[in-house]
Each structure stands twice: as structure tokens, then as C-alpha cells.
DNA sequence: GGCATAAAAGCAAATAATTTGCGTTTATGC
DNA sequence: GCATAAACGCAAATTATTTGCTTTTATGCC
């Protein structure tokens, strides 16, 4: 990712980065994505365009950088008392957030960047959330599938449908969660009460 | 999709479209994606840049248009004699093609376009291929999962990993296929011989 | 704390891409 | 064939991007 940690976190650079990120987010709320250009962002941020070109290279890298930051989860998955319900609640919220217009735009921005590290980071954010749910379940003595299995059976289908077709509805998400939980007790796991 | 069927399929327009598509594909084999601009494409195609701007709007729409065309399957899935092996063979080839550098670039191009119809088309190409496998299996009296189930259990995880992480290896694809086939005879389906 | 160093930002000129108005070519339907 | 309008070409105007150079300011060292 361009323009992120690694170079000069000190005063001015950090201020410029924050200002540019803020400008992008502000502009997104009031114009179409196609009208947001680097000169426009620079004006909003009170910065000269060449600063943005030199730090981020092009607008796709900048938008991806902002999107990754916004996709970083800001809280732990809600705890309901058992792993299956935790996963279901998390998956429903995830599907809804990612299906929304801003959600889809952020994913698109992340994937459109040349630098693939943003997508990798987003995937890790998701894994970490699931890890929390899995650890909680195991701490209570429940069996819970591998994180990778949840990625394959729950996260991937949700994301695929958002990217390539129509967003999944709640019933479909519930079916995906059931399908994933079958990995624990293949025959015994029925529908939730 | 811009510049495609619907407007004037007749002589000159078709010739321009073909020429531009050909120029894009030719340029992709000999330069970096970042160096391919509309003026460069126009020169290669022997066309004036404003023609491209007017027909496709911007380079992302054009690249998406070309990518969709290239992602259209050019043959039926190979027939091995049973549905499970057909699916496995198809999935392995799909994963390999989509993981390759050109494959990943085409997917990225399709997803980066504003116009979401390209992604939808690609999803349908895949569904049609799976439909062929499913119909063949059913024609032989075999049970076979729904196309949508295959999309969720096999296609989605492959695509997710390509887009967000590392490409899946053959063993993983095989596991995905096994997981999907379990939907038919939950307890009885073992590993392939 | 002050000073040397170099990273990052600003500024402005040069280059390149995009848009647009208008004239010309050429599919398409009658 | 002929009228019509879509699509293209051309060139001027606008806008975005790159680049060389100067100035500001973090950062590390004494």
C-alpha cells in the first residue's frame, strides 16, 4: 500500500495523509466516484496535486488505501452465547455491510489497485474476526470449524455473490452458516431452534 | 457493457470494435498494463482516440469489455464418464486459468469497471459450464448438486482465494469438490478412488 | 537544545490525456 | 437509390499528470 506506515510517520507527513484521507471520504459522500479526481481531492485536502501523485502514484492506489482503512473492523463480533449464533450474526452483518453501495465501492477500490496487499489485508481482517468467534467457542468447550473452512463455506460465497451477481439474502446466509457448521458434527447438526 | 451489441453491428463499427479489441490484446502481450493508455491503443488500432472515448467512455470499460470476451469459454468441459470427475477436472482447469497472471488481470478488469454487467456475464459463463456437467450427469441417472450449490462450494472459494489471498492448489480444489459432492449423499461419499 | 541531513511538500513549467464542436463518412430503412 | 442519423475523424480547448527545482520540516547525532 502506498503512503502508509514505513516512511515518515512524523508531524507533517501524517497530517497530509490524514488530510487527504479525510478529503476522499468527504468527497465520496457528496459526489459520484467518477467525478473524484486527484486535483479535486488535492483542493479539498488543501494540498498540492503533485504531493498526492508522488505519494500514491495514481487515484486507484489512493482509493484502495482509503478503502482498506475503512474496511478495518472497529469492533469485535457480537457475543451471543454460542459459536453458531455468533457466526450467523457476524455473517449477516458482514453480508449487509459489504452489499451496501459504499461497501461494494470499497471492495472494488481495494481489488482495482495494482498493489495486491490491500486485498490481502482485508482478507486478514475477516479471518481475525472469525478467529475471535472460534476462540470464544473453543473457550466454552464447543467444537468449531477451522477458520479456513469458514472462509471457504461462508465468506467466499457471500463475497462472490456480491461481486459477480446479486447480494445474498438473509436466508441464504443462514444456509451457508448451516453448511459450514456441518463440518463439526456431519449428521447431527440441524437447523437452529 | 459499452461498445457491444445493440447499436450498429454493421460494417465499419464492427471493424473498429474488432480492431480496438485486437489492439488491446496485442498490447497486453508486450507492455505493462500501466503503460497502456487510450492514445496508445488508438494508435495501435489505427483509430482516433476520440472514437474510443465516445464508445467506451474510459479505459476501464474498454478493458472490461475485452476481458469479458476473453473469459467466454471456448469449449465444453471435458467428459470423463462421471459427474464428480467432470467437476473436478473442470475446477482444476478453472483454478489454474484464473490464477494465471492474464487470468487475474482479466478478472480485475471485469470487476474494476463501473458497469457491473461484465461480472454478471462472467458468472453466467461459469454457471453454464457447470450446467453442462450437471445435465450430463443427470442424463446418466447420476445425482448431482444444484448449480448454485457448486457456485457456493467450489467456484466461490476458488475465486475468493485468487482475489484476496493466494491461489488454491490442486489438493484444495479437490477438497472443495468433495465438499460439494457431499450434498448428494451426505455420509456415503468418500474420497475418489 | 542546536545542527546537519535528507525526506517530503510546494510551485510552476512541460507533457500527456480527455473532452468537445463540427465536418465527413457510411450503415440502415424506406 | 435516397434520406437519415449513427459513428468516425480531425483539431482546438480543457484538464490531468509528470518533472525539475526550491523550500519546509522530521529525524538522528552531538
PDB file of C-alpha atoms in Angstrom, chain B residues 18-164:
ATOM      1  CA  UNK B  18     -12.574  -5.658 -33.686  1.00  0.00           C
ATOM      2  CA  UNK B  19      -9.565  -3.506 -34.388  1.00  0.00           C
ATOM      3  CA  UNK B  20      -9.636  -1.933 -30.942  1.00  0.00           C
ATOM      4  CA  UNK B  21     -10.112  -5.257 -29.194  1.00  0.00           C
ATOM      5  CA  UNK B  22      -7.262  -6.713 -31.176  1.00  0.00           C
ATOM      6  CA  UNK B  23      -5.058  -3.752 -30.351  1.00  0.00           C
ATOM      7  CA  UNK B  24      -5.710  -4.166 -26.637  1.00  0.00           C
ATOM      8  CA  UNK B  25      -4.871  -7.854 -26.716  1.00  0.00           C
ATOM      9  CA  UNK B  26      -1.746  -7.271 -28.765  1.00  0.00           C
ATOM     10  CA  UNK B  27      -0.531  -4.505 -26.469  1.00  0.00           C
ATOM     11  CA  UNK B  28      -1.145  -6.621 -23.391  1.00  0.00           C
ATOM     12  CA  UNK B  29       1.337  -9.180 -24.633  1.00  0.00           C
ATOM     13  CA  UNK B  30       4.100  -6.642 -24.991  1.00  0.00           C
ATOM     14  CA  UNK B  31       3.665  -3.912 -22.386  1.00  0.00           C
ATOM     15  CA  UNK B  32       2.824  -3.426 -18.764  1.00  0.00           C
ATOM     16  CA  UNK B  33      -0.817  -2.788 -18.035  1.00  0.00           C
ATOM     17  CA  UNK B  34       0.029   0.644 -16.598  1.00  0.00           C
ATOM     18  CA  UNK B  35       1.592   1.794 -19.852  1.00  0.00           C
ATOM     19  CA  UNK B  36      -1.471   1.007 -21.927  1.00  0.00           C
ATOM     20  CA  UNK B  37      -3.361   4.234 -22.457  1.00  0.00           C
ATOM     21  CA  UNK B  38      -6.198   5.089 -24.787  1.00  0.00           C
ATOM     22  CA  UNK B  39      -3.991   7.093 -27.153  1.00  0.00           C
ATOM     23  CA  UNK B  40      -1.631   4.116 -27.359  1.00  0.00           C
ATOM     24  CA  UNK B  41      -4.481   1.726 -28.085  1.00  0.00           C
ATOM     25  CA  UNK B  42      -5.890   4.104 -30.671  1.00  0.00           C
ATOM     26  CA  UNK B  43      -2.552   4.287 -32.469  1.00  0.00           C
ATOM     27  CA  UNK B  44      -2.197   0.504 -32.483  1.00  0.00           C
ATOM     28  CA  UNK B  45      -5.745   0.088 -33.759  1.00  0.00           C
ATOM     29  CA  UNK B  46      -5.397   2.785 -36.419  1.00  0.00           C
ATOM     30  CA  UNK B  47      -8.273   4.736 -34.942  1.00  0.00           C
ATOM     31  CA  UNK B  48      -8.592   8.188 -33.449  1.00  0.00           C
ATOM     32  CA  UNK B  49      -8.675   8.385 -29.645  1.00  0.00           C
ATOM     33  CA  UNK B  50     -11.963  10.244 -29.513  1.00  0.00           C
ATOM     34  CA  UNK B  51     -13.660   7.272 -31.115  1.00  0.00           C
ATOM     35  CA  UNK B  52     -12.632   5.129 -28.184  1.00  0.00           C
ATOM     36  CA  UNK B  53     -13.595   7.744 -25.635  1.00  0.00           C
ATOM     37  CA  UNK B  54     -17.005   8.099 -27.189  1.00  0.00           C
ATOM     38  CA  UNK B  55     -17.703   4.395 -27.476  1.00  0.00           C
ATOM     39  CA  UNK B  56     -16.289   3.108 -24.239  1.00  0.00           C
ATOM     40  CA  UNK B  57     -16.037   6.146 -22.003  1.00  0.00           C
ATOM     41  CA  UNK B  58     -12.806   5.267 -20.263  1.00  0.00           C
ATOM     42  CA  UNK B  59     -10.092   2.686 -20.330  1.00  0.00           C
ATOM     43  CA  UNK B  60     -11.579   0.568 -17.581  1.00  0.00           C
ATOM     44  CA  UNK B  61     -14.780  -0.006 -19.504  1.00  0.00           C
ATOM     45  CA  UNK B  62     -12.783  -0.935 -22.568  1.00  0.00           C
ATOM     46  CA  UNK B  63     -10.514  -3.333 -20.705  1.00  0.00           C
ATOM     47  CA  UNK B  64     -13.542  -4.902 -19.045  1.00  0.00           C
ATOM     48  CA  UNK B  65     -15.198  -5.332 -22.413  1.00  0.00           C
ATOM     49  CA  UNK B  66     -12.153  -7.076 -23.819  1.00  0.00           C
ATOM     50  CA  UNK B  67     -11.735  -9.205 -20.709  1.00  0.00           C
ATOM     51  CA  UNK B  68     -15.323 -10.454 -20.793  1.00  0.00           C
ATOM     52  CA  UNK B  69     -14.849 -11.529 -24.354  1.00  0.00           C
ATOM     53  CA  UNK B  70     -11.681 -13.383 -23.496  1.00  0.00           C
ATOM     54  CA  UNK B  71     -13.258 -15.027 -20.465  1.00  0.00           C
ATOM     55  CA  UNK B  72     -16.039 -16.532 -22.542  1.00  0.00           C
ATOM     56  CA  UNK B  73     -15.404 -20.299 -22.532  1.00  0.00           C
ATOM     57  CA  UNK B  74     -14.455 -21.607 -25.944  1.00  0.00           C
ATOM     58  CA  UNK B  75     -15.219 -25.232 -25.318  1.00  0.00           C
ATOM     59  CA  UNK B  76     -17.348 -27.593 -23.278  1.00  0.00           C
ATOM     60  CA  UNK B  77     -15.987 -29.097 -20.075  1.00  0.00           C
ATOM     61  CA  UNK B  78     -14.179 -32.372 -20.747  1.00  0.00           C
ATOM     62  CA  UNK B  79     -16.272 -35.501 -20.241  1.00  0.00           C
ATOM     63  CA  UNK B  80     -14.694 -38.214 -18.108  1.00  0.00           C
ATOM     64  CA  UNK B  81     -17.603 -40.554 -17.600  1.00  0.00           C
ATOM     65  CA  UNK B  82     -18.990 -39.392 -14.272  1.00  0.00           C
ATOM     66  CA  UNK B  83     -20.120 -36.108 -12.794  1.00  0.00           C
ATOM     67  CA  UNK B  84     -17.708 -35.945  -9.932  1.00  0.00           C
ATOM     68  CA  UNK B  85     -14.660 -36.409 -12.136  1.00  0.00           C
ATOM     69  CA  UNK B  86     -16.035 -33.961 -14.683  1.00  0.00           C
ATOM     70  CA  UNK B  87     -16.443 -31.384 -11.976  1.00  0.00           C
ATOM     71  CA  UNK B  88     -13.001 -32.000 -10.551  1.00  0.00           C
ATOM     72  CA  UNK B  89     -11.327 -31.724 -13.933  1.00  0.00           C
ATOM     73  CA  UNK B  90     -13.238 -28.574 -14.761  1.00  0.00           C
ATOM     74  CA  UNK B  91     -12.488 -26.976 -11.366  1.00  0.00           C
ATOM     75  CA  UNK B  92      -8.785 -27.711 -11.619  1.00  0.00           C
ATOM     76  CA  UNK B  93      -8.563 -26.115 -15.008  1.00  0.00           C
ATOM     77  CA  UNK B  94     -10.673 -23.167 -13.927  1.00  0.00           C
ATOM     78  CA  UNK B  95      -8.491 -22.545 -10.890  1.00  0.00           C
ATOM     79  CA  UNK B  96      -5.362 -22.728 -12.972  1.00  0.00           C
ATOM     80  CA  UNK B  97      -6.577 -20.406 -15.696  1.00  0.00           C
ATOM     81  CA  UNK B  98      -7.931 -17.840 -13.294  1.00  0.00           C
ATOM     82  CA  UNK B  99      -4.817 -17.923 -11.123  1.00  0.00           C
ATOM     83  CA  UNK B 100      -2.516 -17.156 -14.008  1.00  0.00           C
ATOM     84  CA  UNK B 101      -1.302 -13.611 -14.490  1.00  0.00           C
ATOM     85  CA  UNK B 102      -3.523 -12.963 -17.522  1.00  0.00           C
ATOM     86  CA  UNK B 103      -6.435 -14.629 -15.729  1.00  0.00           C
ATOM     87  CA  UNK B 104      -6.091 -12.442 -12.674  1.00  0.00           C
ATOM     88  CA  UNK B 105      -5.743  -9.353 -14.813  1.00  0.00           C
ATOM     89  CA  UNK B 106      -8.907 -10.163 -16.727  1.00  0.00           C
ATOM     90  CA  UNK B 107     -10.897 -10.690 -13.557  1.00  0.00           C
ATOM     91  CA  UNK B 108      -9.576  -7.459 -12.145  1.00  0.00           C
ATOM     92  CA  UNK B 109     -10.509  -5.623 -15.311  1.00  0.00           C
ATOM     93  CA  UNK B 110     -14.025  -7.001 -15.235  1.00  0.00           C
ATOM     94  CA  UNK B 111     -14.546  -6.085 -11.588  1.00  0.00           C
ATOM     95  CA  UNK B 112     -12.969  -2.646 -11.870  1.00  0.00           C
ATOM     96  CA  UNK B 113     -15.485  -1.397 -14.429  1.00  0.00           C
ATOM     97  CA  UNK B 114     -18.312   0.805 -13.291  1.00  0.00           C
ATOM     98  CA  UNK B 115     -20.716  -1.198 -15.388  1.00  0.00           C
ATOM     99  CA  UNK B 116     -21.363  -4.333 -13.368  1.00  0.00           C
ATOM    100  CA  UNK B 117     -22.814  -6.313 -16.248  1.00  0.00           C
ATOM    101  CA  UNK B 118     -19.445  -7.776 -17.172  1.00  0.00           C
ATOM    102  CA  UNK B 119     -19.099  -9.520 -13.839  1.00  0.00           C
ATOM    103  CA  UNK B 120     -22.610 -10.831 -14.161  1.00  0.00           C
ATOM    104  CA  UNK B 121     -21.840 -12.243 -17.591  1.00  0.00           C
ATOM    105  CA  UNK B 122     -18.722 -13.985 -16.344  1.00  0.00           C
ATOM    106  CA  UNK B 123     -20.681 -15.579 -13.548  1.00  0.00           C
ATOM    107  CA  UNK B 124     -23.151 -16.844 -16.127  1.00  0.00           C
ATOM    108  CA  UNK B 125     -20.413 -18.287 -18.296  1.00  0.00           C
ATOM    109  CA  UNK B 126     -19.311 -20.321 -15.310  1.00  0.00           C
ATOM    110  CA  UNK B 127     -22.830 -21.401 -14.437  1.00  0.00           C
ATOM    111  CA  UNK B 128     -23.387 -22.560 -17.994  1.00  0.00           C
ATOM    112  CA  UNK B 129     -20.291 -24.714 -17.909  1.00  0.00           C
ATOM    113  CA  UNK B 130     -21.421 -26.319 -14.674  1.00  0.00           C
ATOM    114  CA  UNK B 131     -24.895 -26.740 -16.076  1.00  0.00           C
ATOM    115  CA  UNK B 132     -23.437 -28.810 -18.901  1.00  0.00           C
ATOM    116  CA  UNK B 133     -21.693 -31.077 -16.402  1.00  0.00           C
ATOM    117  CA  UNK B 134     -24.834 -31.372 -14.295  1.00  0.00           C
ATOM    118  CA  UNK B 135     -27.038 -32.205 -17.265  1.00  0.00           C
ATOM    119  CA  UNK B 136     -24.635 -34.839 -18.479  1.00  0.00           C
ATOM    120  CA  UNK B 137     -24.598 -36.437 -15.028  1.00  0.00           C
ATOM    121  CA  UNK B 138     -28.366 -36.398 -14.725  1.00  0.00           C
ATOM    122  CA  UNK B 139     -28.662 -37.814 -18.222  1.00  0.00           C
ATOM    123  CA  UNK B 140     -26.719 -40.826 -16.985  1.00  0.00           C
ATOM    124  CA  UNK B 141     -29.005 -41.146 -13.984  1.00  0.00           C
ATOM    125  CA  UNK B 142     -26.455 -39.812 -11.502  1.00  0.00           C
ATOM    126  CA  UNK B 143     -27.425 -37.478  -8.681  1.00  0.00           C
ATOM    127  CA  UNK B 144     -25.702 -34.115  -8.925  1.00  0.00           C
ATOM    128  CA  UNK B 145     -25.883 -30.981  -6.753  1.00  0.00           C
ATOM    129  CA  UNK B 146     -27.624 -27.795  -7.820  1.00  0.00           C
ATOM    130  CA  UNK B 147     -25.614 -25.403  -9.912  1.00  0.00           C
ATOM    131  CA  UNK B 148     -25.961 -22.785  -7.190  1.00  0.00           C
ATOM    132  CA  UNK B 149     -24.519 -25.155  -4.640  1.00  0.00           C
ATOM    133  CA  UNK B 150     -21.489 -25.721  -6.858  1.00  0.00           C
ATOM    134  CA  UNK B 151     -21.107 -21.976  -7.217  1.00  0.00           C
ATOM    135  CA  UNK B 152     -21.092 -21.610  -3.425  1.00  0.00           C
ATOM    136  CA  UNK B 153     -18.931 -24.571  -2.545  1.00  0.00           C
ATOM    137  CA  UNK B 154     -16.452 -24.757  -5.409  1.00  0.00           C
ATOM    138  CA  UNK B 155     -16.368 -21.650  -7.583  1.00  0.00           C
ATOM    139  CA  UNK B 156     -16.647 -19.015  -4.846  1.00  0.00           C
ATOM    140  CA  UNK B 157     -13.793 -20.282  -2.684  1.00  0.00           C
ATOM    141  CA  UNK B 158     -11.524 -20.600  -5.697  1.00  0.00           C
ATOM    142  CA  UNK B 159     -12.286 -17.072  -6.817  1.00  0.00           C
ATOM    143  CA  UNK B 160     -12.083 -15.609  -3.327  1.00  0.00           C
ATOM    144  CA  UNK B 161      -8.643 -17.028  -2.757  1.00  0.00           C
ATOM    145  CA  UNK B 162      -7.409 -15.795  -6.108  1.00  0.00           C
ATOM    146  CA  UNK B 163      -8.704 -12.306  -5.456  1.00  0.00           C
ATOM    147  CA  UNK B 164      -7.885 -11.925  -1.774  1.00  0.00           C
TER     148      UNK B 164
END
